Amino acid sequence: LRLIDELAQNPNVYISLNPFSSTANDSMEMLKAQVNNGTNTAFKNYFDSSSFEADGGTNTGDGIRRGFYRIKEFNEKEENKAITNKNFLIILVDGVTTFGSVYEAYYYDDWYRSGTLDFVLGDANINNRQMPTYSYNRYNDGRYAGNGSDLDPIGTLYVETIGELVRAYKKDTAEAIQVYVIGFSSVSRDYDSLEDIALATSGESTYYEAGDVETLNGIFKAIGKDISDALWNIVGP
């Protein structure tokens, strides 16, 4: 909640939380960060819910997908269409990408047959079941696919695919999505996806590494200031 508290000092900030493990099915609607001159209590309640339990794999692309659509959905509301909205996406991961979201993926060994990956691209929950390792069926409700424990090529390709949506959104305008990628782990190999995620979503290889809570809080503070400064340039003090 530290970063949310920081951002809630500005009355013009809206936030959506999109936790992800094997899926990102608990996507939260965009809510105003500040209510009655304090942080919106809906965020604390959400953090206290089962949505933030650490279990399953790491479907980074699914988290990015749901976060992207919350931004897009907010901007397309009638009352927001005439407003310049500054958009930010903060991606926090504690391990490498192990899953991707697919409708279809024909496997053999540890890879897939060329041209048989059909990724989930729209805004919807997927079925909370893993794609069978040897599957020749198409699942119209979507499944998560990959090895679930180590850096997975399907998961990495899914991040690249969803990252294209993020990079293309309002490209070269003041409303283009600014991305921050943070790895939070004391295990160095858990950072192996960070550059891939950063390149996929922003085209740049910049990311943060936090090996402990103190470092993470420092990163959050720097990002909070960066966002607040950017908003000040639009709406003033």
PDB file of C-alpha atoms in Angstrom:
ATOM      1  CA  LEU A   1       0.000   0.000   0.000  1.00  0.00           C
ATOM      2  CA  ARG A   2       2.969   2.353   0.320  1.00  0.00           C
ATOM      3  CA  LEU A   3       2.937   3.358  -3.350  1.00  0.00           C
ATOM      4  CA  ILE A   4      -0.852   3.752  -3.352  1.00  0.00           C
ATOM      5  CA  ASP A   5      -0.634   5.991  -0.277  1.00  0.00           C
ATOM      6  CA  GLU A   6       1.959   8.072  -2.102  1.00  0.00           C
ATOM      7  CA  LEU A   7      -0.181   8.416  -5.224  1.00  0.00           C
ATOM      8  CA  ALA A   8      -3.353   9.057  -3.208  1.00  0.00           C
ATOM      9  CA  GLN A   9      -1.936  12.438  -2.196  1.00  0.00           C
ATOM     10  CA  ASN A  10      -3.012  13.572  -5.659  1.00  0.00           C
ATOM     11  CA  PRO A  11      -6.821  13.817  -6.042  1.00  0.00           C
ATOM     12  CA  ASN A  12      -6.611  13.137  -9.782  1.00  0.00           C
ATOM     13  CA  VAL A  13      -5.108   9.632  -9.636  1.00  0.00           C
ATOM     14  CA  TYR A  14      -7.045   6.462 -10.456  1.00  0.00           C
ATOM     15  CA  ILE A  15      -5.619   2.993  -9.825  1.00  0.00           C
ATOM     16  CA  SER A  16      -6.427  -0.579 -10.829  1.00  0.00           C
ATOM     17  CA  LEU A  17      -4.801  -3.603  -9.168  1.00  0.00           C
ATOM     18  CA  ASN A  18      -4.278  -6.686 -11.326  1.00  0.00           C
ATOM     19  CA  PRO A  19      -2.692  -9.528  -9.346  1.00  0.00           C
ATOM     20  CA  PHE A  20      -1.478 -12.482 -11.395  1.00  0.00           C
ATOM     21  CA  SER A  21      -0.243 -15.986 -10.744  1.00  0.00           C
ATOM     22  CA  SER A  22      -1.266 -18.677 -13.239  1.00  0.00           C
ATOM     23  CA  THR A  23      -3.999 -16.245 -14.372  1.00  0.00           C
ATOM     24  CA  ALA A  24      -4.974 -12.615 -13.776  1.00  0.00           C
ATOM     25  CA  ASN A  25      -8.657 -13.360 -13.263  1.00  0.00           C
ATOM     26  CA  ASP A  26      -8.991 -10.993 -10.272  1.00  0.00           C
ATOM     27  CA  SER A  27      -8.580  -7.781 -12.242  1.00  0.00           C
ATOM     28  CA  MET A  28      -9.838  -4.760 -10.294  1.00  0.00           C
ATOM     29  CA  GLU A  29     -11.782  -1.877 -11.814  1.00  0.00           C
ATOM     30  CA  MET A  30     -10.111   1.530 -11.940  1.00  0.00           C
ATOM     31  CA  LEU A  31     -10.878   3.414  -8.720  1.00  0.00           C
ATOM     32  CA  LYS A  32     -10.032   6.862  -7.427  1.00  0.00           C
ATOM     33  CA  ALA A  33      -6.974   6.648  -5.199  1.00  0.00           C
ATOM     34  CA  GLN A  34      -8.019   9.479  -2.866  1.00  0.00           C
ATOM     35  CA  VAL A  35     -11.370   9.461  -1.080  1.00  0.00           C
ATOM     36  CA  ASN A  36     -12.246  11.942   1.692  1.00  0.00           C
ATOM     37  CA  ASN A  37      -8.668  13.265   1.708  1.00  0.00           C
ATOM     38  CA  GLY A  38      -7.237   9.800   2.400  1.00  0.00           C
ATOM     39  CA  THR A  39      -6.376   6.588   0.592  1.00  0.00           C
ATOM     40  CA  ASN A  40      -9.417   4.746  -0.747  1.00  0.00           C
ATOM     41  CA  THR A  41     -10.030   1.879   1.691  1.00  0.00           C
ATOM     42  CA  ALA A  42     -11.071  -0.378  -1.207  1.00  0.00           C
ATOM     43  CA  PHE A  43      -7.382  -0.950  -1.947  1.00  0.00           C
ATOM     44  CA  LYS A  44      -6.553  -2.182   1.549  1.00  0.00           C
ATOM     45  CA  ASN A  45      -9.576  -4.471   1.459  1.00  0.00           C
ATOM     46  CA  TYR A  46      -8.394  -5.838  -1.871  1.00  0.00           C
ATOM     47  CA  PHE A  47      -4.878  -6.470  -0.549  1.00  0.00           C
ATOM     48  CA  ASP A  48      -6.380  -8.314   2.397  1.00  0.00           C
ATOM     49  CA  SER A  49      -8.412 -10.594   0.114  1.00  0.00           C
ATOM     50  CA  SER A  50      -7.365 -13.977  -1.230  1.00  0.00           C
ATOM     51  CA  SER A  51      -6.480 -12.352  -4.578  1.00  0.00           C
ATOM     52  CA  PHE A  52      -2.982 -11.638  -3.292  1.00  0.00           C
ATOM     53  CA  GLU A  53      -2.116 -15.110  -2.054  1.00  0.00           C
ATOM     54  CA  ALA A  54       1.171 -16.315  -3.569  1.00  0.00           C
ATOM     55  CA  ASP A  55       0.398 -19.562  -5.386  1.00  0.00           C
ATOM     56  CA  GLY A  56       0.435 -21.046  -8.877  1.00  0.00           C
ATOM     57  CA  GLY A  57       2.804 -20.048 -11.666  1.00  0.00           C
ATOM     58  CA  THR A  58       3.742 -16.653 -13.088  1.00  0.00           C
ATOM     59  CA  ASN A  59       1.647 -15.565 -16.061  1.00  0.00           C
ATOM     60  CA  THR A  60       3.152 -12.102 -16.476  1.00  0.00           C
ATOM     61  CA  GLY A  61       1.499 -11.541 -19.841  1.00  0.00           C
ATOM     62  CA  ASP A  62      -1.935 -12.130 -18.359  1.00  0.00           C
ATOM     63  CA  GLY A  63      -1.318  -9.506 -15.679  1.00  0.00           C
ATOM     64  CA  ILE A  64      -0.140  -7.023 -18.303  1.00  0.00           C
ATOM     65  CA  ARG A  65      -3.155  -7.844 -20.503  1.00  0.00           C
ATOM     66  CA  ARG A  66      -5.694  -7.123 -17.763  1.00  0.00           C
ATOM     67  CA  GLY A  67      -3.886  -3.962 -16.638  1.00  0.00           C
ATOM     68  CA  PHE A  68      -3.777  -2.700 -20.221  1.00  0.00           C
ATOM     69  CA  TYR A  69      -7.521  -3.120 -20.649  1.00  0.00           C
ATOM     70  CA  ARG A  70      -8.287  -1.355 -17.361  1.00  0.00           C
ATOM     71  CA  ILE A  71      -6.376   1.668 -18.704  1.00  0.00           C
ATOM     72  CA  LYS A  72      -8.106   1.476 -22.080  1.00  0.00           C
ATOM     73  CA  GLU A  73     -11.526   1.012 -20.474  1.00  0.00           C
ATOM     74  CA  PHE A  74     -11.041   4.057 -18.224  1.00  0.00           C
ATOM     75  CA  ASN A  75      -9.900   6.304 -21.060  1.00  0.00           C
ATOM     76  CA  GLU A  76     -12.839   5.320 -23.240  1.00  0.00           C
ATOM     77  CA  LYS A  77     -15.479   6.299 -20.690  1.00  0.00           C
ATOM     78  CA  GLU A  78     -17.539   9.173 -22.054  1.00  0.00           C
ATOM     79  CA  GLU A  79     -16.542  11.544 -19.229  1.00  0.00           C
ATOM     80  CA  ASN A  80     -12.830  10.905 -19.876  1.00  0.00           C
ATOM     81  CA  LYS A  81     -12.684  11.141 -23.659  1.00  0.00           C
ATOM     82  CA  ALA A  82     -12.065  14.895 -23.735  1.00  0.00           C
ATOM     83  CA  ILE A  83      -9.419  14.751 -20.991  1.00  0.00           C
ATOM     84  CA  THR A  84      -5.677  14.227 -21.411  1.00  0.00           C
ATOM     85  CA  ASN A  85      -5.050  11.137 -19.302  1.00  0.00           C
ATOM     86  CA  LYS A  86      -1.490  10.281 -18.338  1.00  0.00           C
ATOM     87  CA  ASN A  87      -1.215   6.500 -18.316  1.00  0.00           C
ATOM     88  CA  PHE A  88       1.170   4.365 -16.261  1.00  0.00           C
ATOM     89  CA  LEU A  89       1.657   0.612 -15.951  1.00  0.00           C
ATOM     90  CA  ILE A  90       3.704  -0.750 -13.047  1.00  0.00           C
ATOM     91  CA  ILE A  91       4.670  -4.413 -13.436  1.00  0.00           C
ATOM     92  CA  LEU A  92       5.902  -6.117 -10.256  1.00  0.00           C
ATOM     93  CA  VAL A  93       7.152  -9.703 -10.551  1.00  0.00           C
ATOM     94  CA  ASP A  94       8.749 -12.044  -8.022  1.00  0.00           C
ATOM     95  CA  GLY A  95       9.975 -14.670 -10.477  1.00  0.00           C
ATOM     96  CA  VAL A  96      10.434 -15.575 -14.120  1.00  0.00           C
ATOM     97  CA  THR A  97       7.537 -15.922 -16.557  1.00  0.00           C
ATOM     98  CA  THR A  98       6.303 -19.524 -16.515  1.00  0.00           C
ATOM     99  CA  PHE A  99       2.904 -19.369 -18.281  1.00  0.00           C
ATOM    100  CA  GLY A 100       1.085 -17.701 -21.167  1.00  0.00           C
ATOM    101  CA  SER A 101      -2.649 -17.543 -21.945  1.00  0.00           C
ATOM    102  CA  VAL A 102      -3.731 -19.473 -25.035  1.00  0.00           C
ATOM    103  CA  TYR A 103      -6.773 -20.843 -26.817  1.00  0.00           C
ATOM    104  CA  GLU A 104      -4.679 -23.424 -28.595  1.00  0.00           C
ATOM    105  CA  ALA A 105      -1.115 -24.759 -28.297  1.00  0.00           C
ATOM    106  CA  TYR A 106       0.059 -28.041 -29.775  1.00  0.00           C
ATOM    107  CA  TYR A 107       2.971 -29.328 -27.728  1.00  0.00           C
ATOM    108  CA  TYR A 108       5.701 -31.800 -28.297  1.00  0.00           C
ATOM    109  CA  ASP A 109       8.639 -32.196 -25.920  1.00  0.00           C
ATOM    110  CA  ASP A 110       9.326 -28.758 -24.347  1.00  0.00           C
ATOM    111  CA  TRP A 111       8.270 -26.636 -27.311  1.00  0.00           C
ATOM    112  CA  TYR A 112       5.342 -26.191 -29.677  1.00  0.00           C
ATOM    113  CA  ARG A 113       4.772 -26.736 -33.366  1.00  0.00           C
ATOM    114  CA  SER A 114       5.302 -23.628 -35.443  1.00  0.00           C
ATOM    115  CA  GLY A 115       2.133 -21.642 -36.026  1.00  0.00           C
ATOM    116  CA  THR A 116       0.016 -23.425 -33.418  1.00  0.00           C
ATOM    117  CA  LEU A 117      -0.031 -20.814 -30.687  1.00  0.00           C
ATOM    118  CA  ASP A 118      -3.301 -18.887 -30.484  1.00  0.00           C
ATOM    119  CA  PHE A 119      -2.905 -16.327 -27.683  1.00  0.00           C
ATOM    120  CA  VAL A 120      -5.671 -14.719 -25.628  1.00  0.00           C
ATOM    121  CA  LEU A 121      -5.647 -11.040 -26.604  1.00  0.00           C
ATOM    122  CA  GLY A 122      -8.974  -9.588 -25.436  1.00  0.00           C
ATOM    123  CA  ASP A 123     -10.189  -8.542 -22.007  1.00  0.00           C
ATOM    124  CA  ALA A 124     -11.734 -11.520 -20.267  1.00  0.00           C
ATOM    125  CA  ASN A 125     -11.022 -14.076 -17.586  1.00  0.00           C
ATOM    126  CA  ILE A 126      -9.567 -17.347 -18.783  1.00  0.00           C
ATOM    127  CA  ASN A 127     -10.425 -20.819 -17.533  1.00  0.00           C
ATOM    128  CA  ASN A 128      -8.465 -21.515 -14.355  1.00  0.00           C
ATOM    129  CA  ARG A 129      -7.079 -24.738 -15.803  1.00  0.00           C
ATOM    130  CA  GLN A 130      -3.762 -25.567 -17.431  1.00  0.00           C
ATOM    131  CA  MET A 131      -3.593 -26.551 -21.091  1.00  0.00           C
ATOM    132  CA  PRO A 132      -2.842 -30.280 -21.332  1.00  0.00           C
ATOM    133  CA  THR A 133       0.787 -30.943 -22.246  1.00  0.00           C
ATOM    134  CA  TYR A 134      -0.217 -32.889 -25.350  1.00  0.00           C
ATOM    135  CA  SER A 135      -3.261 -31.053 -26.604  1.00  0.00           C
ATOM    136  CA  TYR A 136      -4.819 -31.060 -30.053  1.00  0.00           C
ATOM    137  CA  ASN A 137      -7.964 -29.202 -29.035  1.00  0.00           C
ATOM    138  CA  ARG A 138      -8.926 -25.542 -29.103  1.00  0.00           C
ATOM    139  CA  TYR A 139     -10.339 -24.214 -25.809  1.00  0.00           C
ATOM    140  CA  ASN A 140     -12.577 -21.253 -26.552  1.00  0.00           C
ATOM    141  CA  ASP A 141     -12.499 -20.045 -22.933  1.00  0.00           C
ATOM    142  CA  GLY A 142      -8.679 -19.932 -22.872  1.00  0.00           C
ATOM    143  CA  ARG A 143      -6.220 -21.816 -20.668  1.00  0.00           C
ATOM    144  CA  TYR A 144      -2.783 -21.122 -19.262  1.00  0.00           C
ATOM    145  CA  ALA A 145       0.082 -22.984 -20.906  1.00  0.00           C
ATOM    146  CA  GLY A 146       3.722 -23.536 -20.023  1.00  0.00           C
ATOM    147  CA  ASN A 147       5.883 -25.487 -17.611  1.00  0.00           C
ATOM    148  CA  GLY A 148       4.777 -23.480 -14.576  1.00  0.00           C
ATOM    149  CA  SER A 149       8.104 -23.548 -12.735  1.00  0.00           C
ATOM    150  CA  ASP A 150      10.923 -22.280 -14.969  1.00  0.00           C
ATOM    151  CA  LEU A 151      11.348 -19.567 -17.589  1.00  0.00           C
ATOM    152  CA  ASP A 152       9.022 -20.706 -20.357  1.00  0.00           C
ATOM    153  CA  PRO A 153       9.150 -19.774 -24.080  1.00  0.00           C
ATOM    154  CA  ILE A 154       5.368 -19.696 -24.413  1.00  0.00           C
ATOM    155  CA  GLY A 155       5.152 -17.293 -21.463  1.00  0.00           C
ATOM    156  CA  THR A 156       7.897 -15.094 -22.910  1.00  0.00           C
ATOM    157  CA  LEU A 157       6.228 -14.980 -26.340  1.00  0.00           C
ATOM    158  CA  TYR A 158       2.935 -14.087 -24.679  1.00  0.00           C
ATOM    159  CA  VAL A 159       4.577 -11.154 -22.884  1.00  0.00           C
ATOM    160  CA  GLU A 160       5.988  -9.992 -26.227  1.00  0.00           C
ATOM    161  CA  THR A 161       2.567 -10.268 -27.877  1.00  0.00           C
ATOM    162  CA  ILE A 162       0.702  -8.352 -25.154  1.00  0.00           C
ATOM    163  CA  GLY A 163       3.589  -5.893 -24.958  1.00  0.00           C
ATOM    164  CA  GLU A 164       2.858  -4.887 -28.549  1.00  0.00           C
ATOM    165  CA  LEU A 165      -0.615  -3.747 -27.449  1.00  0.00           C
ATOM    166  CA  VAL A 166       0.910  -1.639 -24.678  1.00  0.00           C
ATOM    167  CA  ARG A 167       3.549  -0.036 -26.910  1.00  0.00           C
ATOM    168  CA  ALA A 168       1.058   0.751 -29.686  1.00  0.00           C
ATOM    169  CA  TYR A 169      -1.543   2.372 -27.414  1.00  0.00           C
ATOM    170  CA  LYS A 170      -1.681   6.119 -28.168  1.00  0.00           C
ATOM    171  CA  LYS A 171       1.914   5.883 -29.383  1.00  0.00           C
ATOM    172  CA  ASP A 172       3.832   9.161 -29.676  1.00  0.00           C
ATOM    173  CA  THR A 173       1.189  11.092 -27.722  1.00  0.00           C
ATOM    174  CA  ALA A 174       1.047  12.443 -24.185  1.00  0.00           C
ATOM    175  CA  GLU A 175      -1.252   9.527 -23.313  1.00  0.00           C
ATOM    176  CA  ALA A 176       1.126   6.752 -24.339  1.00  0.00           C
ATOM    177  CA  ILE A 177       1.545   4.211 -21.537  1.00  0.00           C
ATOM    178  CA  GLN A 178       4.681   4.712 -19.451  1.00  0.00           C
ATOM    179  CA  VAL A 179       5.888   1.391 -18.057  1.00  0.00           C
ATOM    180  CA  TYR A 180       7.860   0.549 -14.910  1.00  0.00           C
ATOM    181  CA  VAL A 181       9.137  -3.017 -14.455  1.00  0.00           C
ATOM    182  CA  ILE A 182      10.238  -4.179 -11.002  1.00  0.00           C
ATOM    183  CA  GLY A 183      11.675  -7.512  -9.914  1.00  0.00           C
ATOM    184  CA  PHE A 184      11.216  -8.268  -6.214  1.00  0.00           C
ATOM    185  CA  SER A 185      13.208 -11.272  -5.032  1.00  0.00           C
ATOM    186  CA  SER A 186      16.344 -12.180  -3.101  1.00  0.00           C
ATOM    187  CA  VAL A 187      17.155 -14.838  -5.739  1.00  0.00           C
ATOM    188  CA  SER A 188      19.068 -13.440  -8.717  1.00  0.00           C
ATOM    189  CA  ARG A 189      17.683 -15.942 -11.265  1.00  0.00           C
ATOM    190  CA  ASP A 190      14.198 -14.582 -10.567  1.00  0.00           C
ATOM    191  CA  TYR A 191      15.284 -11.482 -12.496  1.00  0.00           C
ATOM    192  CA  ASP A 192      15.823 -13.381 -15.757  1.00  0.00           C
ATOM    193  CA  SER A 193      12.537 -12.159 -17.304  1.00  0.00           C
ATOM    194  CA  LEU A 194      12.878  -8.482 -16.424  1.00  0.00           C
ATOM    195  CA  GLU A 195      14.665  -7.310 -19.551  1.00  0.00           C
ATOM    196  CA  ASP A 196      12.261  -9.272 -21.773  1.00  0.00           C
ATOM    197  CA  ILE A 197       9.271  -7.683 -20.022  1.00  0.00           C
ATOM    198  CA  ALA A 198      10.740  -4.176 -20.250  1.00  0.00           C
ATOM    199  CA  LEU A 199      11.618  -4.503 -23.936  1.00  0.00           C
ATOM    200  CA  ALA A 200       8.210  -5.988 -24.763  1.00  0.00           C
ATOM    201  CA  THR A 201       6.182  -3.272 -23.047  1.00  0.00           C
ATOM    202  CA  SER A 202       8.310  -0.153 -23.565  1.00  0.00           C
ATOM    203  CA  GLY A 203      10.953  -0.960 -26.167  1.00  0.00           C
ATOM    204  CA  GLU A 204      13.623  -0.177 -23.599  1.00  0.00           C
ATOM    205  CA  SER A 205      15.668  -2.453 -21.349  1.00  0.00           C
ATOM    206  CA  THR A 206      15.255  -0.350 -18.193  1.00  0.00           C
ATOM    207  CA  TYR A 207      13.981  -2.121 -15.074  1.00  0.00           C
ATOM    208  CA  TYR A 208      14.420  -2.170 -11.298  1.00  0.00           C
ATOM    209  CA  GLU A 209      15.711  -4.929  -9.036  1.00  0.00           C
ATOM    210  CA  ALA A 210      14.665  -5.075  -5.371  1.00  0.00           C
ATOM    211  CA  GLY A 211      16.297  -7.724  -3.216  1.00  0.00           C
ATOM    212  CA  ASP A 212      14.585  -6.608  -0.014  1.00  0.00           C
ATOM    213  CA  VAL A 213      11.603  -4.609   1.234  1.00  0.00           C
ATOM    214  CA  GLU A 214      13.664  -1.502   1.979  1.00  0.00           C
ATOM    215  CA  THR A 215      14.928  -1.351  -1.604  1.00  0.00           C
ATOM    216  CA  LEU A 216      11.435  -1.968  -2.947  1.00  0.00           C
ATOM    217  CA  ASN A 217      10.026   0.882  -0.863  1.00  0.00           C
ATOM    218  CA  GLY A 218      12.731   3.169  -2.222  1.00  0.00           C
ATOM    219  CA  ILE A 219      11.796   2.212  -5.785  1.00  0.00           C
ATOM    220  CA  PHE A 220       8.125   2.805  -5.049  1.00  0.00           C
ATOM    221  CA  LYS A 221       8.932   6.240  -3.653  1.00  0.00           C
ATOM    222  CA  ALA A 222      10.938   7.182  -6.751  1.00  0.00           C
ATOM    223  CA  ILE A 223       8.183   5.957  -9.088  1.00  0.00           C
ATOM    224  CA  GLY A 224       5.534   7.767  -7.044  1.00  0.00           C
ATOM    225  CA  LYS A 225       7.462  11.026  -7.367  1.00  0.00           C
ATOM    226  CA  ASP A 226       7.962  10.457 -11.081  1.00  0.00           C
ATOM    227  CA  ILE A 227       4.227   9.950 -11.602  1.00  0.00           C
ATOM    228  CA  SER A 228       3.289  12.899  -9.408  1.00  0.00           C
ATOM    229  CA  ASP A 229       5.669  15.168 -11.324  1.00  0.00           C
ATOM    230  CA  ALA A 230       4.209  14.003 -14.644  1.00  0.00           C
ATOM    231  CA  LEU A 231       0.658  14.712 -13.437  1.00  0.00           C
ATOM    232  CA  TRP A 232       1.699  18.140 -12.146  1.00  0.00           C
ATOM    233  CA  ASN A 233       2.831  19.034 -15.665  1.00  0.00           C
ATOM    234  CA  ILE A 234      -0.713  18.327 -16.902  1.00  0.00           C
ATOM    235  CA  VAL A 235      -3.061  19.563 -14.180  1.00  0.00           C
ATOM    236  CA  GLY A 236      -0.813  21.899 -12.189  1.00  0.00           C
ATOM    237  CA  PRO A 237      -0.194  21.976  -8.427  1.00  0.00           C
TER     238      PRO A 237
END
